[in-house]
PDB file of C-alpha atoms in Angstrom:
ATOM      1  CA  MET A  11      25.870 -43.501  11.608  1.00  0.00           C
ATOM      2  CA  LYS A  12      22.574 -45.734  11.835  1.00  0.00           C
ATOM      3  CA  LYS A  13      20.673 -42.524  10.727  1.00  0.00           C
ATOM      4  CA  LEU A  14      23.067 -42.173   7.667  1.00  0.00           C
ATOM      5  CA  ILE A  15      22.700 -45.895   6.899  1.00  0.00           C
ATOM      6  CA  ALA A  16      18.604 -45.555   7.047  1.00  0.00           C
ATOM      7  CA  VAL A  17      18.815 -42.878   4.611  1.00  0.00           C
ATOM      8  CA  LEU A  18      20.877 -44.792   2.253  1.00  0.00           C
ATOM      9  CA  VAL A  19      19.009 -47.984   2.335  1.00  0.00           C
ATOM     10  CA  THR A  20      15.756 -45.615   2.077  1.00  0.00           C
ATOM     11  CA  ALA A  21      17.276 -44.321  -1.208  1.00  0.00           C
ATOM     12  CA  VAL A  22      18.203 -47.527  -2.465  1.00  0.00           C
ATOM     13  CA  LEU A  23      14.425 -48.710  -2.172  1.00  0.00           C
ATOM     14  CA  LEU A  24      13.211 -45.688  -3.648  1.00  0.00           C
ATOM     15  CA  ALA A  25      15.196 -46.128  -6.635  1.00  0.00           C
ATOM     16  CA  ALA A  26      14.551 -49.656  -7.091  1.00  0.00           C
ATOM     17  CA  CYS A  27      10.904 -48.984  -7.047  1.00  0.00           C
ATOM     18  CA  ASP A  28      11.250 -46.026  -9.320  1.00  0.00           C
ATOM     19  CA  ILE A  29       9.731 -43.733  -7.083  1.00  0.00           C
ATOM     20  CA  THR A  30      10.594 -40.146  -7.525  1.00  0.00           C
ATOM     21  CA  GLY A  31       8.658 -38.770  -4.829  1.00  0.00           C
ATOM     22  CA  ILE A  32       5.734 -37.726  -7.178  1.00  0.00           C
ATOM     23  CA  LEU A  33       2.320 -39.363  -6.402  1.00  0.00           C
ATOM     24  CA  PRO A  34       1.601 -41.886  -9.050  1.00  0.00           C
ATOM     25  CA  GLY A  35      -2.012 -42.522 -10.404  1.00  0.00           C
ATOM     26  CA  SER A  36      -3.936 -44.316 -12.750  1.00  0.00           C
ATOM     27  CA  GLN A  37      -2.961 -44.042 -16.356  1.00  0.00           C
ATOM     28  CA  LEU A  38      -5.584 -42.446 -18.481  1.00  0.00           C
ATOM     29  CA  GLU A  39      -5.251 -43.088 -22.274  1.00  0.00           C
ATOM     30  CA  VAL A  40      -6.053 -40.302 -24.789  1.00  0.00           C
ATOM     31  CA  ASP A  41      -9.344 -40.978 -26.348  1.00  0.00           C
ATOM     32  CA  GLY A  42      -9.565 -44.121 -24.557  1.00  0.00           C
ATOM     33  CA  PRO A  43     -12.004 -45.108 -21.891  1.00  0.00           C
ATOM     34  CA  ALA A  44     -12.919 -43.103 -18.859  1.00  0.00           C
ATOM     35  CA  ILE A  45     -11.555 -44.021 -15.452  1.00  0.00           C
ATOM     36  CA  THR A  46     -13.845 -43.497 -12.470  1.00  0.00           C
ATOM     37  CA  SER A  47     -12.616 -42.791  -9.020  1.00  0.00           C
ATOM     38  CA  SER A  48     -13.654 -44.986  -5.915  1.00  0.00           C
ATOM     39  CA  SER A  49     -16.012 -42.884  -3.923  1.00  0.00           C
ATOM     40  CA  LEU A  50     -14.335 -39.987  -2.519  1.00  0.00           C
ATOM     41  CA  GLU A  51     -15.374 -38.190   1.035  1.00  0.00           C
ATOM     42  CA  SER A  52     -15.128 -34.628   1.070  1.00  0.00           C
ATOM     43  CA  GLY A  53     -11.704 -33.292   0.484  1.00  0.00           C
ATOM     44  CA  GLU A  54     -10.497 -36.308  -0.670  1.00  0.00           C
ATOM     45  CA  SER A  55      -8.666 -36.585  -3.902  1.00  0.00           C
ATOM     46  CA  ALA A  56      -7.974 -39.185  -6.615  1.00  0.00           C
ATOM     47  CA  ARG A  57      -5.022 -38.834  -9.147  1.00  0.00           C
ATOM     48  CA  PHE A  58      -4.069 -40.031 -12.635  1.00  0.00           C
ATOM     49  CA  GLU A  59      -1.444 -39.885 -15.125  1.00  0.00           C
ATOM     50  CA  VAL A  60      -1.852 -38.932 -18.919  1.00  0.00           C
ATOM     51  CA  PHE A  61       0.728 -38.476 -21.836  1.00  0.00           C
ATOM     52  CA  VAL A  62      -0.053 -35.706 -24.184  1.00  0.00           C
ATOM     53  CA  GLY A  63       1.980 -36.211 -27.657  1.00  0.00           C
ATOM     54  CA  SER A  64       1.559 -34.006 -30.902  1.00  0.00           C
ATOM     55  CA  SER A  65      -2.071 -33.364 -30.445  1.00  0.00           C
ATOM     56  CA  GLY A  66      -3.748 -30.968 -27.711  1.00  0.00           C
ATOM     57  CA  VAL A  67      -5.773 -33.032 -25.021  1.00  0.00           C
ATOM     58  CA  ARG A  68      -8.990 -31.915 -23.055  1.00  0.00           C
ATOM     59  CA  ILE A  69      -9.397 -33.252 -19.368  1.00  0.00           C
ATOM     60  CA  ASP A  70     -12.870 -33.670 -18.391  1.00  0.00           C
ATOM     61  CA  ALA A  71     -13.877 -34.489 -15.050  1.00  0.00           C
ATOM     62  CA  ILE A  72     -17.740 -35.301 -14.020  1.00  0.00           C
ATOM     63  CA  ASP A  73     -19.233 -35.650 -10.338  1.00  0.00           C
ATOM     64  CA  LEU A  74     -21.182 -38.794 -11.109  1.00  0.00           C
ATOM     65  CA  ASP A  75     -23.259 -38.696  -7.840  1.00  0.00           C
ATOM     66  CA  ASN A  76     -23.679 -35.453  -7.074  1.00  0.00           C
ATOM     67  CA  GLY A  77     -24.432 -34.044 -10.442  1.00  0.00           C
ATOM     68  CA  VAL A  78     -25.098 -30.179 -10.817  1.00  0.00           C
ATOM     69  CA  ALA A  79     -25.315 -30.100  -6.853  1.00  0.00           C
ATOM     70  CA  GLY A  80     -21.522 -31.256  -6.958  1.00  0.00           C
ATOM     71  CA  SER A  81     -18.315 -29.394  -6.764  1.00  0.00           C
ATOM     72  CA  VAL A  82     -15.052 -30.739  -7.869  1.00  0.00           C
ATOM     73  CA  LEU A  83     -11.224 -29.320  -8.005  1.00  0.00           C
ATOM     74  CA  LEU A  84      -9.656 -30.088 -10.925  1.00  0.00           C
ATOM     75  CA  ARG A  85      -5.770 -29.747 -11.232  1.00  0.00           C
ATOM     76  CA  VAL A  86      -3.211 -30.654 -13.749  1.00  0.00           C
ATOM     77  CA  TYR A  87       0.478 -30.869 -12.753  1.00  0.00           C
ATOM     78  CA  ASP A  88       3.269 -31.046 -15.358  1.00  0.00           C
ATOM     79  CA  GLY A  89       5.724 -34.084 -15.430  1.00  0.00           C
ATOM     80  CA  ASN A  90       7.876 -32.453 -12.513  1.00  0.00           C
ATOM     81  CA  ASN A  91       4.712 -32.330 -10.488  1.00  0.00           C
ATOM     82  CA  VAL A  92       4.477 -28.373 -10.952  1.00  0.00           C
ATOM     83  CA  LEU A  93       0.827 -27.236 -11.148  1.00  0.00           C
ATOM     84  CA  TYR A  94       0.035 -25.950 -14.337  1.00  0.00           C
ATOM     85  CA  ALA A  95      -3.602 -25.047 -14.074  1.00  0.00           C
ATOM     86  CA  GLN A  96      -6.772 -25.634 -12.247  1.00  0.00           C
ATOM     87  CA  THR A  97     -10.736 -25.261 -12.196  1.00  0.00           C
ATOM     88  CA  MET A  98     -13.542 -25.283 -10.156  1.00  0.00           C
ATOM     89  CA  SER A  99     -15.671 -23.808 -13.187  1.00  0.00           C
ATOM     90  CA  HIS A 100     -17.752 -24.932 -16.076  1.00  0.00           C
ATOM     91  CA  ARG A 101     -16.433 -21.957 -18.043  1.00  0.00           C
ATOM     92  CA  TYR A 102     -12.461 -21.296 -17.550  1.00  0.00           C
ATOM     93  CA  PHE A 103      -9.317 -22.720 -16.040  1.00  0.00           C
ATOM     94  CA  ILE A 104      -6.745 -20.379 -14.484  1.00  0.00           C
ATOM     95  CA  ALA A 105      -2.750 -20.659 -13.512  1.00  0.00           C
ATOM     96  CA  PRO A 106      -2.252 -21.302 -10.193  1.00  0.00           C
ATOM     97  CA  LYS A 107      -3.904 -18.864  -8.298  1.00  0.00           C
ATOM     98  CA  PRO A 108      -5.285 -19.336  -4.604  1.00  0.00           C
ATOM     99  CA  GLU A 109      -8.726 -17.230  -5.330  1.00  0.00           C
ATOM    100  CA  ILE A 110     -10.014 -19.994  -7.982  1.00  0.00           C
ATOM    101  CA  ILE A 111     -10.620 -22.134  -4.715  1.00  0.00           C
ATOM    102  CA  ALA A 112     -13.375 -19.510  -3.772  1.00  0.00           C
ATOM    103  CA  GLU A 113     -14.942 -19.765  -7.085  1.00  0.00           C
ATOM    104  CA  ASN A 114     -18.492 -20.663  -6.496  1.00  0.00           C
ATOM    105  CA  VAL A 115     -19.829 -23.125  -9.449  1.00  0.00           C
ATOM    106  CA  ALA A 116     -23.579 -22.207  -8.506  1.00  0.00           C
ATOM    107  CA  ASP A 117     -23.050 -18.442  -9.373  1.00  0.00           C
ATOM    108  CA  GLN A 118     -21.944 -19.592 -13.039  1.00  0.00           C
ATOM    109  CA  GLY A 119     -25.361 -19.574 -13.988  1.00  0.00           C
ATOM    110  CA  ILE A 120     -24.420 -21.708 -17.201  1.00  0.00           C
ATOM    111  CA  ALA A 121     -26.827 -24.322 -18.700  1.00  0.00           C
ATOM    112  CA  VAL A 122     -24.152 -27.016 -19.294  1.00  0.00           C
ATOM    113  CA  SER A 123     -23.584 -30.500 -17.925  1.00  0.00           C
ATOM    114  CA  PRO A 124     -21.481 -30.769 -14.861  1.00  0.00           C
ATOM    115  CA  VAL A 125     -18.194 -31.281 -16.671  1.00  0.00           C
ATOM    116  CA  TYR A 126     -15.050 -29.362 -15.373  1.00  0.00           C
ATOM    117  CA  SER A 127     -12.688 -29.363 -18.091  1.00  0.00           C
ATOM    118  CA  ILE A 128      -8.647 -28.132 -18.845  1.00  0.00           C
ATOM    119  CA  ASN A 129      -6.617 -28.140 -21.960  1.00  0.00           C
ATOM    120  CA  ILE A 130      -3.380 -29.255 -22.074  1.00  0.00           C
ATOM    121  CA  PRO A 131      -1.213 -27.863 -25.223  1.00  0.00           C
ATOM    122  CA  PRO A 132       0.342 -30.647 -27.932  1.00  0.00           C
ATOM    123  CA  GLY A 133       3.608 -31.723 -27.084  1.00  0.00           C
ATOM    124  CA  ALA A 134       3.351 -31.627 -23.417  1.00  0.00           C
ATOM    125  CA  GLY A 135       4.491 -34.915 -22.299  1.00  0.00           C
ATOM    126  CA  LYS A 136       3.674 -36.677 -19.265  1.00  0.00           C
ATOM    127  CA  PHE A 137       0.934 -34.696 -17.086  1.00  0.00           C
ATOM    128  CA  TYR A 138      -0.807 -35.884 -13.684  1.00  0.00           C
ATOM    129  CA  VAL A 139      -4.473 -35.208 -13.173  1.00  0.00           C
ATOM    130  CA  GLU A 140      -5.840 -34.638  -9.911  1.00  0.00           C
ATOM    131  CA  VAL A 141      -9.469 -34.402  -9.088  1.00  0.00           C
ATOM    132  CA  THR A 142     -10.873 -33.053  -5.405  1.00  0.00           C
ATOM    133  CA  ASN A 143     -14.349 -33.758  -4.269  1.00  0.00           C
ATOM    134  CA  MET A 144     -15.257 -30.305  -2.630  1.00  0.00           C
ATOM    135  CA  ALA A 145     -18.946 -31.254  -1.866  1.00  0.00           C
ATOM    136  CA  ALA A 146     -20.229 -32.108   1.468  1.00  0.00           C
ATOM    137  CA  ASN A 147     -21.516 -35.342   0.352  1.00  0.00           C
ATOM    138  CA  PRO A 148     -19.234 -38.192  -0.883  1.00  0.00           C
ATOM    139  CA  THR A 149     -19.138 -38.871  -4.811  1.00  0.00           C
ATOM    140  CA  ARG A 150     -17.015 -40.894  -7.661  1.00  0.00           C
ATOM    141  CA  ILE A 151     -15.648 -38.464  -9.971  1.00  0.00           C
ATOM    142  CA  GLU A 152     -15.055 -39.915 -14.016  1.00  0.00           C
ATOM    143  CA  VAL A 153     -12.088 -38.762 -15.626  1.00  0.00           C
ATOM    144  CA  LYS A 154     -11.229 -38.971 -19.395  1.00  0.00           C
ATOM    145  CA  ALA A 155      -8.380 -37.531 -21.743  1.00  0.00           C
ATOM    146  CA  VAL A 156      -9.657 -36.580 -25.110  1.00  0.00           C
ATOM    147  CA  SER A 157      -7.611 -35.195 -28.058  1.00  0.00           C
ATOM    148  CA  ARG A 158      -8.319 -31.543 -29.667  1.00  0.00           C
ATOM    149  CA  GLU A 159      -8.001 -30.668 -33.024  1.00  0.00           C
ATOM    150  CA  PRO A 160      -5.876 -27.830 -33.927  1.00  0.00           C
ATOM    151  CA  LEU A 161      -7.495 -24.909 -34.504  1.00  0.00           C
ATOM    152  CA  PRO A 162      -7.540 -23.346 -38.073  1.00  0.00           C
ATOM    153  CA  TYR A 163      -5.198 -20.498 -37.740  1.00  0.00           C
ATOM    154  CA  SER A 164      -2.200 -21.656 -35.856  1.00  0.00           C
ATOM    155  CA  ASP A 165       0.061 -24.657 -36.285  1.00  0.00           C
ATOM    156  CA  ASP A 166       1.376 -24.297 -32.736  1.00  0.00           C
ATOM    157  CA  VAL A 167       0.055 -22.384 -30.342  1.00  0.00           C
ATOM    158  CA  PHE A 168       3.655 -21.280 -28.746  1.00  0.00           C
ATOM    159  CA  SER A 169       5.264 -20.799 -31.978  1.00  0.00           C
ATOM    160  CA  PRO A 170       2.573 -19.859 -34.269  1.00  0.00           C
ATOM    161  CA  THR A 171       2.849 -19.138 -37.926  1.00  0.00           C
ATOM    162  CA  PRO A 172       1.061 -15.795 -38.652  1.00  0.00           C
ATOM    163  CA  ALA A 173      -2.343 -16.480 -39.935  1.00  0.00           C
ATOM    164  CA  ASP A 174      -3.594 -14.015 -42.512  1.00  0.00           C
ATOM    165  CA  PHE A 175      -6.589 -11.752 -42.037  1.00  0.00           C
ATOM    166  CA  ALA A 176      -7.955  -9.006 -44.291  1.00  0.00           C
ATOM    167  CA  ALA A 177     -11.168  -8.474 -42.789  1.00  0.00           C
ATOM    168  CA  THR A 178     -13.147  -9.397 -39.082  1.00  0.00           C
ATOM    169  CA  THR A 179     -11.731 -12.766 -37.612  1.00  0.00           C
ATOM    170  CA  SER A 180     -12.232 -15.007 -34.777  1.00  0.00           C
ATOM    171  CA  GLY A 181      -9.853 -16.623 -32.366  1.00  0.00           C
ATOM    172  CA  ALA A 182     -10.005 -18.518 -29.094  1.00  0.00           C
ATOM    173  CA  LEU A 183      -7.290 -18.771 -26.569  1.00  0.00           C
ATOM    174  CA  ILE A 184      -7.591 -22.312 -25.137  1.00  0.00           C
ATOM    175  CA  TYR A 185      -4.236 -23.048 -23.678  1.00  0.00           C
ATOM    176  CA  LEU A 186      -2.307 -21.156 -20.980  1.00  0.00           C
ATOM    177  CA  GLY A 187       0.466 -19.095 -22.205  1.00  0.00           C
ATOM    178  CA  GLN A 188      -1.048 -19.190 -25.677  1.00  0.00           C
ATOM    179  CA  THR A 189      -0.198 -16.186 -28.137  1.00  0.00           C
ATOM    180  CA  ASP A 190      -1.898 -16.190 -31.342  1.00  0.00           C
ATOM    181  CA  ILE A 191      -0.069 -13.971 -34.328  1.00  0.00           C
ATOM    182  CA  TRP A 192      -2.297 -12.693 -37.028  1.00  0.00           C
ATOM    183  CA  LYS A 193      -1.057 -10.953 -40.200  1.00  0.00           C
ATOM    184  CA  TYR A 194      -3.123  -8.167 -41.695  1.00  0.00           C
ATOM    185  CA  THR A 195      -3.207  -8.496 -45.632  1.00  0.00           C
ATOM    186  CA  GLY A 196      -6.228  -5.920 -46.435  1.00  0.00           C
ATOM    187  CA  SER A 197      -6.053  -2.254 -47.387  1.00  0.00           C
ATOM    188  CA  GLY A 198      -5.259   0.337 -44.881  1.00  0.00           C
ATOM    189  CA  PRO A 199      -5.524   2.314 -42.985  1.00  0.00           C
ATOM    190  CA  ALA A 200      -8.014   0.306 -41.324  1.00  0.00           C
ATOM    191  CA  THR A 201      -9.656   0.419 -37.882  1.00  0.00           C
ATOM    192  CA  LEU A 202      -9.091  -2.598 -35.675  1.00  0.00           C
ATOM    193  CA  GLU A 203     -11.175  -3.049 -32.540  1.00  0.00           C
ATOM    194  CA  LEU A 204     -10.881  -5.781 -29.945  1.00  0.00           C
ATOM    195  CA  ASP A 205     -13.556  -7.893 -28.737  1.00  0.00           C
ATOM    196  CA  GLY A 206     -12.015  -9.991 -25.954  1.00  0.00           C
ATOM    197  CA  GLY A 207     -14.844 -12.396 -25.134  1.00  0.00           C
ATOM    198  CA  GLU A 208     -16.501 -12.817 -21.954  1.00  0.00           C
ATOM    199  CA  THR A 209     -14.276 -14.596 -19.493  1.00  0.00           C
ATOM    200  CA  VAL A 210     -10.781 -14.651 -20.897  1.00  0.00           C
ATOM    201  CA  HIS A 211      -9.430 -11.045 -20.846  1.00  0.00           C
ATOM    202  CA  ALA A 212      -7.754 -10.863 -24.180  1.00  0.00           C
ATOM    203  CA  THR A 213      -5.207  -8.170 -25.197  1.00  0.00           C
ATOM    204  CA  ALA A 214      -3.780  -7.329 -28.669  1.00  0.00           C
ATOM    205  CA  ARG A 215      -0.503  -5.544 -29.530  1.00  0.00           C
ATOM    206  CA  ILE A 216      -0.370  -4.140 -33.119  1.00  0.00           C
ATOM    207  CA  VAL A 217       3.366  -4.312 -34.374  1.00  0.00           C
ATOM    208  CA  GLY A 218       4.473  -2.895 -37.590  1.00  0.00           C
ATOM    209  CA  ASN A 219       7.965  -2.464 -38.996  1.00  0.00           C
ATOM    210  CA  GLY A 220       9.319  -3.617 -35.841  1.00  0.00           C
ATOM    211  CA  LEU A 221       7.574  -0.958 -33.952  1.00  0.00           C
ATOM    212  CA  ILE A 222       4.847  -1.491 -31.234  1.00  0.00           C
ATOM    213  CA  LYS A 223       2.260   0.855 -32.828  1.00  0.00           C
ATOM    214  CA  ALA A 224      -0.716   0.270 -30.133  1.00  0.00           C
ATOM    215  CA  ASN A 225      -1.977  -2.021 -27.090  1.00  0.00           C
ATOM    216  CA  LEU A 226      -5.593  -2.888 -26.970  1.00  0.00           C
ATOM    217  CA  GLU A 227      -7.896  -3.879 -24.257  1.00  0.00           C
ATOM    218  CA  PRO A 228     -11.303  -5.249 -25.029  1.00  0.00           C
ATOM    219  CA  GLY A 229     -13.588  -2.569 -26.738  1.00  0.00           C
ATOM    220  CA  GLU A 230     -10.397  -0.222 -27.510  1.00  0.00           C
ATOM    221  CA  TYR A 231      -9.721   0.272 -31.233  1.00  0.00           C
ATOM    222  CA  TYR A 232      -6.771   1.527 -33.241  1.00  0.00           C
ATOM    223  CA  ASP A 233      -7.232   3.497 -36.652  1.00  0.00           C
ATOM    224  CA  GLY A 234      -3.921   2.967 -38.266  1.00  0.00           C
ATOM    225  CA  LEU A 235      -3.766  -0.834 -39.267  1.00  0.00           C
ATOM    226  CA  GLU A 236      -1.735  -1.247 -42.535  1.00  0.00           C
ATOM    227  CA  ASN A 237      -1.185  -4.030 -44.816  1.00  0.00           C
ATOM    228  CA  GLY A 238       1.607  -6.364 -43.323  1.00  0.00           C
ATOM    229  CA  ASP A 239       1.063  -5.293 -39.578  1.00  0.00           C
ATOM    230  CA  LEU A 240       1.125  -8.185 -37.045  1.00  0.00           C
ATOM    231  CA  VAL A 241      -1.445  -8.559 -34.404  1.00  0.00           C
ATOM    232  CA  TYR A 242      -0.417 -10.363 -30.897  1.00  0.00           C
ATOM    233  CA  VAL A 243      -3.042 -11.659 -28.976  1.00  0.00           C
ATOM    234  CA  GLN A 244      -2.922 -13.310 -25.683  1.00  0.00           C
ATOM    235  CA  ALA A 245      -4.422 -13.409 -22.376  1.00  0.00           C
ATOM    236  CA  ALA A 246      -3.867 -10.761 -20.014  1.00  0.00           C
ATOM    237  CA  GLY A 247      -1.856 -11.167 -16.980  1.00  0.00           C
ATOM    238  CA  ASN A 248       1.054 -13.378 -18.987  1.00  0.00           C
ATOM    239  CA  GLY A 249      -1.586 -15.950 -19.889  1.00  0.00           C
ATOM    240  CA  ALA A 250      -3.210 -16.336 -16.594  1.00  0.00           C
ATOM    241  CA  THR A 251      -6.634 -17.458 -17.916  1.00  0.00           C
ATOM    242  CA  ALA A 252      -7.775 -19.619 -20.794  1.00  0.00           C
ATOM    243  CA  GLY A 253     -11.155 -20.991 -22.015  1.00  0.00           C
ATOM    244  CA  PHE A 254     -13.079 -23.020 -24.526  1.00  0.00           C
ATOM    245  CA  CYS A 255     -14.506 -22.473 -27.800  1.00  0.00           C
ATOM    246  CA  ALA A 256     -17.745 -23.302 -29.446  1.00  0.00           C
ATOM    247  CA  ASN A 257     -18.053 -21.214 -32.783  1.00  0.00           C
ATOM    248  CA  LEU A 258     -14.819 -22.302 -34.389  1.00  0.00           C
ATOM    249  CA  SER A 259     -13.431 -25.047 -36.606  1.00  0.00           C
ATOM    250  CA  GLY A 260     -11.389 -27.855 -34.173  1.00  0.00           C
ATOM    251  CA  CYS A 261     -13.883 -26.383 -31.130  1.00  0.00           C
ATOM    252  CA  ASN A 262     -16.391 -28.671 -29.635  1.00  0.00           C
ATOM    253  CA  ASP A 263     -16.427 -27.399 -26.121  1.00  0.00           C
ATOM    254  CA  GLY A 264     -19.804 -26.088 -26.586  1.00  0.00           C
ATOM    255  CA  ILE A 265     -18.682 -22.880 -24.459  1.00  0.00           C
ATOM    256  CA  ASP A 266     -17.223 -19.595 -25.862  1.00  0.00           C
ATOM    257  CA  SER A 267     -15.644 -18.409 -23.043  1.00  0.00           C
ATOM    258  CA  GLY A 268     -11.971 -18.435 -24.816  1.00  0.00           C
ATOM    259  CA  GLU A 269     -13.258 -16.740 -27.963  1.00  0.00           C
ATOM    260  CA  TYR A 270     -12.309 -13.140 -29.215  1.00  0.00           C
ATOM    261  CA  GLN A 271     -12.716 -11.350 -32.359  1.00  0.00           C
ATOM    262  CA  LEU A 272     -10.531  -8.856 -34.381  1.00  0.00           C
ATOM    263  CA  LEU A 273     -13.198  -6.201 -35.662  1.00  0.00           C
ATOM    264  CA  VAL A 274     -12.197  -4.570 -39.074  1.00  0.00           C
ATOM    265  CA  THR A 275     -13.665  -1.796 -40.451  1.00  0.00           C
ATOM    266  CA  THR A 276     -12.176   0.051 -43.843  1.00  0.00           C
ATOM    267  CA  PRO A 277     -13.101   3.585 -45.057  1.00  0.00           C
TER     268      PRO A 277
END
């Protein structure tokens, strides 16, 4: 009986304090000032909250004291505290998989400032951001949230309106689970080749008259592209990875790891 009463009292106290079992964090304001954690020892974490409205958001984390010699694990969780994406790399982020923990930032060889970033899609609502110092030395980690401009070819990355293309075009997969839909408006038959980018393994599915005509891996091509065909582009592994873009409207990441090209040649 005493145990039951103790459980009930604990439940009442949790309800009164609005604690749901999810660790709270400092509130990040999109396009507001950055927040700097206290000094974190090796393996120690800091947590933040951010609300993602109608515009996509990029979360940036910077090791202030260790600089390029530092190592930060950046994770983002949805409103139910389910891990959405994580990264220890300057070039890409990935769905929850243990192998990312072994990623060695020093092996990336990319001449960029020591910023770790993850993109969160528009309309995501409340998200939690967690940064962990993976270096041997203590450090402070600065975190900020910046809004992303929508890409020119898609109104909504999860329910996109097909974007017309009649010649070679470019896109970028910058959110986990993103699918880009393109509609070919040029003359046919044409040849379509997929250039899947450096880091994000893009795949393309060509659909015409409700039938799948071809599935392309990077470097593969299809000779029968016709006017009206749809081309679906997404990351291999059901959106297992996503990246950044530098050469498209609405992209200011400075890294082209999420970009891909649909190369069109006509007779």
